[in-house]
Short mmCIF file of C-alpha atoms in Angstrom, two decimals:
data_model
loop_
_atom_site.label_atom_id
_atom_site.label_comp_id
_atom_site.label_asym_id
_atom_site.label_seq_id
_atom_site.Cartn_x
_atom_site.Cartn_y
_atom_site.Cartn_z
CA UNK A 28 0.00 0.00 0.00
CA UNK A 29 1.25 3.44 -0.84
CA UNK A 30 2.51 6.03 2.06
CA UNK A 31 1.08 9.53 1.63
CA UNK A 32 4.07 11.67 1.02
CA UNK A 33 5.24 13.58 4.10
CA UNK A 34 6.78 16.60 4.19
CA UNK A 35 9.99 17.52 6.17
CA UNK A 36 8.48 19.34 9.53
CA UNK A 37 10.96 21.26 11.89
CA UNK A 38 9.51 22.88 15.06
CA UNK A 39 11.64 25.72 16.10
CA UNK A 40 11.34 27.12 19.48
CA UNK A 41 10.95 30.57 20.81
CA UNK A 42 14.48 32.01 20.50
CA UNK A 43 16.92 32.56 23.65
CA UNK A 44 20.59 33.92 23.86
CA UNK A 45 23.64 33.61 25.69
CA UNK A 46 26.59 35.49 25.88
CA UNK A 47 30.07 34.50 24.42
CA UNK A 48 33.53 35.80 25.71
CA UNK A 49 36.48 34.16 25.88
CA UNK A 50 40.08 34.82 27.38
CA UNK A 51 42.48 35.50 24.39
CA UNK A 52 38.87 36.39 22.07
CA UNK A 53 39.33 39.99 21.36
CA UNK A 54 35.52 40.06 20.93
CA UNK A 55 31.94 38.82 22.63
CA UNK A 56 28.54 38.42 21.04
CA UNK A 57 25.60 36.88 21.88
CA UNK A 58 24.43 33.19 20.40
CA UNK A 59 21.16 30.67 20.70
CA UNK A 60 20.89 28.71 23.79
CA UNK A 61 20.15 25.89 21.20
CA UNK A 62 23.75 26.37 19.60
CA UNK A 63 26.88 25.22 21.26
CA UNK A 64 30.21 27.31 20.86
CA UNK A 65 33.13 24.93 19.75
CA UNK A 66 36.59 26.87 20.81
CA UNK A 67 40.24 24.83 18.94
CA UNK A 68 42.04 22.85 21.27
CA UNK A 69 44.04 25.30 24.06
CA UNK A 70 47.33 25.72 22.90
CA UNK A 71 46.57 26.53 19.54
CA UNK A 72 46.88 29.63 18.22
CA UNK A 73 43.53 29.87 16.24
CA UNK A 74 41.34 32.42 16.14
CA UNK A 75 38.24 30.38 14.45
CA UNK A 76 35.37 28.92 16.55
CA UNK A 77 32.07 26.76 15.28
CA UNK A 78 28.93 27.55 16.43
CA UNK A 79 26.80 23.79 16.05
CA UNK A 80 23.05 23.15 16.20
CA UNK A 81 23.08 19.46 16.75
CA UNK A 82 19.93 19.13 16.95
CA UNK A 83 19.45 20.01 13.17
CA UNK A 84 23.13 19.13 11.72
CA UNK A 85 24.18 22.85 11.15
CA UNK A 86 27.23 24.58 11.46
CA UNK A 87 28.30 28.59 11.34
CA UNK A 88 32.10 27.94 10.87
CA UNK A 89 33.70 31.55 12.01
CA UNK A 90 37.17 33.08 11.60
CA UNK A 91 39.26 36.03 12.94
CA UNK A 92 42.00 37.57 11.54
CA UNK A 93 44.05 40.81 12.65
CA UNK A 94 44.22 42.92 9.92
CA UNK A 95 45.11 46.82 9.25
CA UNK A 96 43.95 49.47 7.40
CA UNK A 97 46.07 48.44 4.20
CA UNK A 98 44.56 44.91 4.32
CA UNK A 99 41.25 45.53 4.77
CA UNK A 100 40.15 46.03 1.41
CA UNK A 101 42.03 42.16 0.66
CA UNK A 102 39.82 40.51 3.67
CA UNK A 103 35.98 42.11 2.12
CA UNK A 104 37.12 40.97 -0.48
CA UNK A 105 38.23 37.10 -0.09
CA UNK A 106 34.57 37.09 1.78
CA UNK A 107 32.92 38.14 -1.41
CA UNK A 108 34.81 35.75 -3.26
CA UNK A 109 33.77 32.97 -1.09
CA UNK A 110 30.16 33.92 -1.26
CA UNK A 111 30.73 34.40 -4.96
CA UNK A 112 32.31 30.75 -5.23
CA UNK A 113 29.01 29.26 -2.81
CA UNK A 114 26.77 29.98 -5.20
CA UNK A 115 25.42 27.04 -7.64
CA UNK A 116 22.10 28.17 -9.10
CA UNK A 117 21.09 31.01 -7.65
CA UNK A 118 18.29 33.16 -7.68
CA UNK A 119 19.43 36.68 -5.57
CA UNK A 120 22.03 37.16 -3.32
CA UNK A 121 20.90 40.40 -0.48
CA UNK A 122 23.32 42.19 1.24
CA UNK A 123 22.22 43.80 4.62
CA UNK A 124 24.98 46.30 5.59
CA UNK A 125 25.03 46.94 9.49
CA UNK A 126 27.03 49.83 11.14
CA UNK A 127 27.47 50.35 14.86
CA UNK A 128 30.09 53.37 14.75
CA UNK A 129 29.36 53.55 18.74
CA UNK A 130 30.93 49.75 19.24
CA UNK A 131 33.27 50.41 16.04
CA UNK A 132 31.38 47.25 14.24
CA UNK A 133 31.02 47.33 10.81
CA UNK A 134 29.76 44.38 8.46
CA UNK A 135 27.73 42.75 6.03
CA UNK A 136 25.01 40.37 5.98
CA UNK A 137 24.49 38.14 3.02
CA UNK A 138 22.03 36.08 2.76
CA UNK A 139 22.00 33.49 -0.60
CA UNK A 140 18.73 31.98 -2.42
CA UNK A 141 18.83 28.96 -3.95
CA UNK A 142 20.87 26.30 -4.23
CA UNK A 143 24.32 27.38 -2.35
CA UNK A 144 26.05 25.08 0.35
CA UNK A 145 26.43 28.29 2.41
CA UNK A 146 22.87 29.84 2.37
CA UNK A 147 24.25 33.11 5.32
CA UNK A 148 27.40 34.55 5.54
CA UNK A 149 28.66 37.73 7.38
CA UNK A 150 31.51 39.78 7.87
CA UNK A 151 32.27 42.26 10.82
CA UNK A 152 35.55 44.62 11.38
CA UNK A 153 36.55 47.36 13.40
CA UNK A 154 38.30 49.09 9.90
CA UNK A 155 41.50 49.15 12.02
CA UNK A 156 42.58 45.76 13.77
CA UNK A 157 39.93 43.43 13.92
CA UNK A 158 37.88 41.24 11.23
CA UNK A 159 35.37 38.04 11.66
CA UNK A 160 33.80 36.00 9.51
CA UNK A 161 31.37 33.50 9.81
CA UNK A 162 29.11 30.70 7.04
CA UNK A 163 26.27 28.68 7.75
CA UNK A 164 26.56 25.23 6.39
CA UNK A 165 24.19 22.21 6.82
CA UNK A 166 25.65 18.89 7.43
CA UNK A 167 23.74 17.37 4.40
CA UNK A 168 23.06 18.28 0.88
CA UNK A 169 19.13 19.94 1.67
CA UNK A 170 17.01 21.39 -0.86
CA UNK A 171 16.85 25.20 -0.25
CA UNK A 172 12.61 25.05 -0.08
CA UNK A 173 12.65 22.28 2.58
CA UNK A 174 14.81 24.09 5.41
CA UNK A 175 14.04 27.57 4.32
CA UNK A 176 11.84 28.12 7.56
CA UNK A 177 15.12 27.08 9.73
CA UNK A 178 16.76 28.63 7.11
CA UNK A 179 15.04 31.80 8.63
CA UNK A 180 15.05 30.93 11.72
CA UNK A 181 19.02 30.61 11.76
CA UNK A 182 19.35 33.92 9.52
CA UNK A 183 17.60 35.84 12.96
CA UNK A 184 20.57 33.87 15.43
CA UNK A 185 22.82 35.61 12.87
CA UNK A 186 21.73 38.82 12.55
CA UNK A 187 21.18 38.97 17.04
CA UNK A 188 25.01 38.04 16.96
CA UNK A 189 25.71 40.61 14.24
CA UNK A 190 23.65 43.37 16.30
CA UNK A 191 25.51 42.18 19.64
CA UNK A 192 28.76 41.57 18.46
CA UNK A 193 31.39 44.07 20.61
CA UNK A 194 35.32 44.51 20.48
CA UNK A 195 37.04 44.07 23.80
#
């Protein structure tokens, strides 16, 4: 006898954060109490950390990088080549540009339809010393239209870290 077909269904919970700092991080932010914060083993000199929802196999694999004012330009734009390189058949990439000249954070949001491995990525710097970057990955191949509600959901974890994201 033939199943009905089923569609995927993900029930997301009402959001709550956390706060992230860490000795040697020259920055905090704030980050879903349904996410854990992976740091590199101690000892290493690494400035990348993953942020995991196990719960629904995804990853936002992040990177820092000291920079200055003469290779700033080079860091905006390896990120725009990697979201350049992410995309497979896309419909519209948006950029959300946030500015926070109070806390001296600066960034972009971008946020890929269609059919890209890395649906969000962002990029934050101080224009002076400081620059982060972060990608959202799923652990399996999904079809864009299936997860685009956690999709969503994850692209509002992003932007509360982008909005709370200070230099020490």
């Amino acid at each position: 006898m033939p199943k009905p077909r089923g569609m995927l269904r993900i029930d997301l919970p009402a959001p709550r954060y956390a706060e992230f700092s860490a000795l040697g991080r020259p920055y905090t932010f704030r980050f879903s109490r349904l996410a854990n914060v992976e740091l590199p083993p101690v000892g290493e000199a690494d400035d990348r950390l993953n942020i995991t929802y196990p719960k629904w196999g995804v990853t936002i694999y992040c990177s820092g990088a000291a920079i200055t004012s003469a290779t700033l330009a080079a860091a905006t734009d390896e990120c725009r080549e990697l979201v350049r390189r992410s995309v497979r058949d896309v419909h519209a990439v948006t950029e959300q540009v946030y500015e926070d000249p109070d806390a001296r954070v600066y960034g972009v949001l971008f946020r890929i339809e269609g059919d890209s491995p890395a649906p969000i990525r962002f990029m934050l710097t101080d224009s002076a010393a400081h620059f982060f970057q972060g990608a959202l990955y799923y652990s399996d191949r999904v079809s864009p239209d299936s997860v685009a509600p956690l999709t969503d959901y994850l692209l509002r974890d992003v932007a509360v870290l982008i909005q709370t994201f200070r230099w020490k």
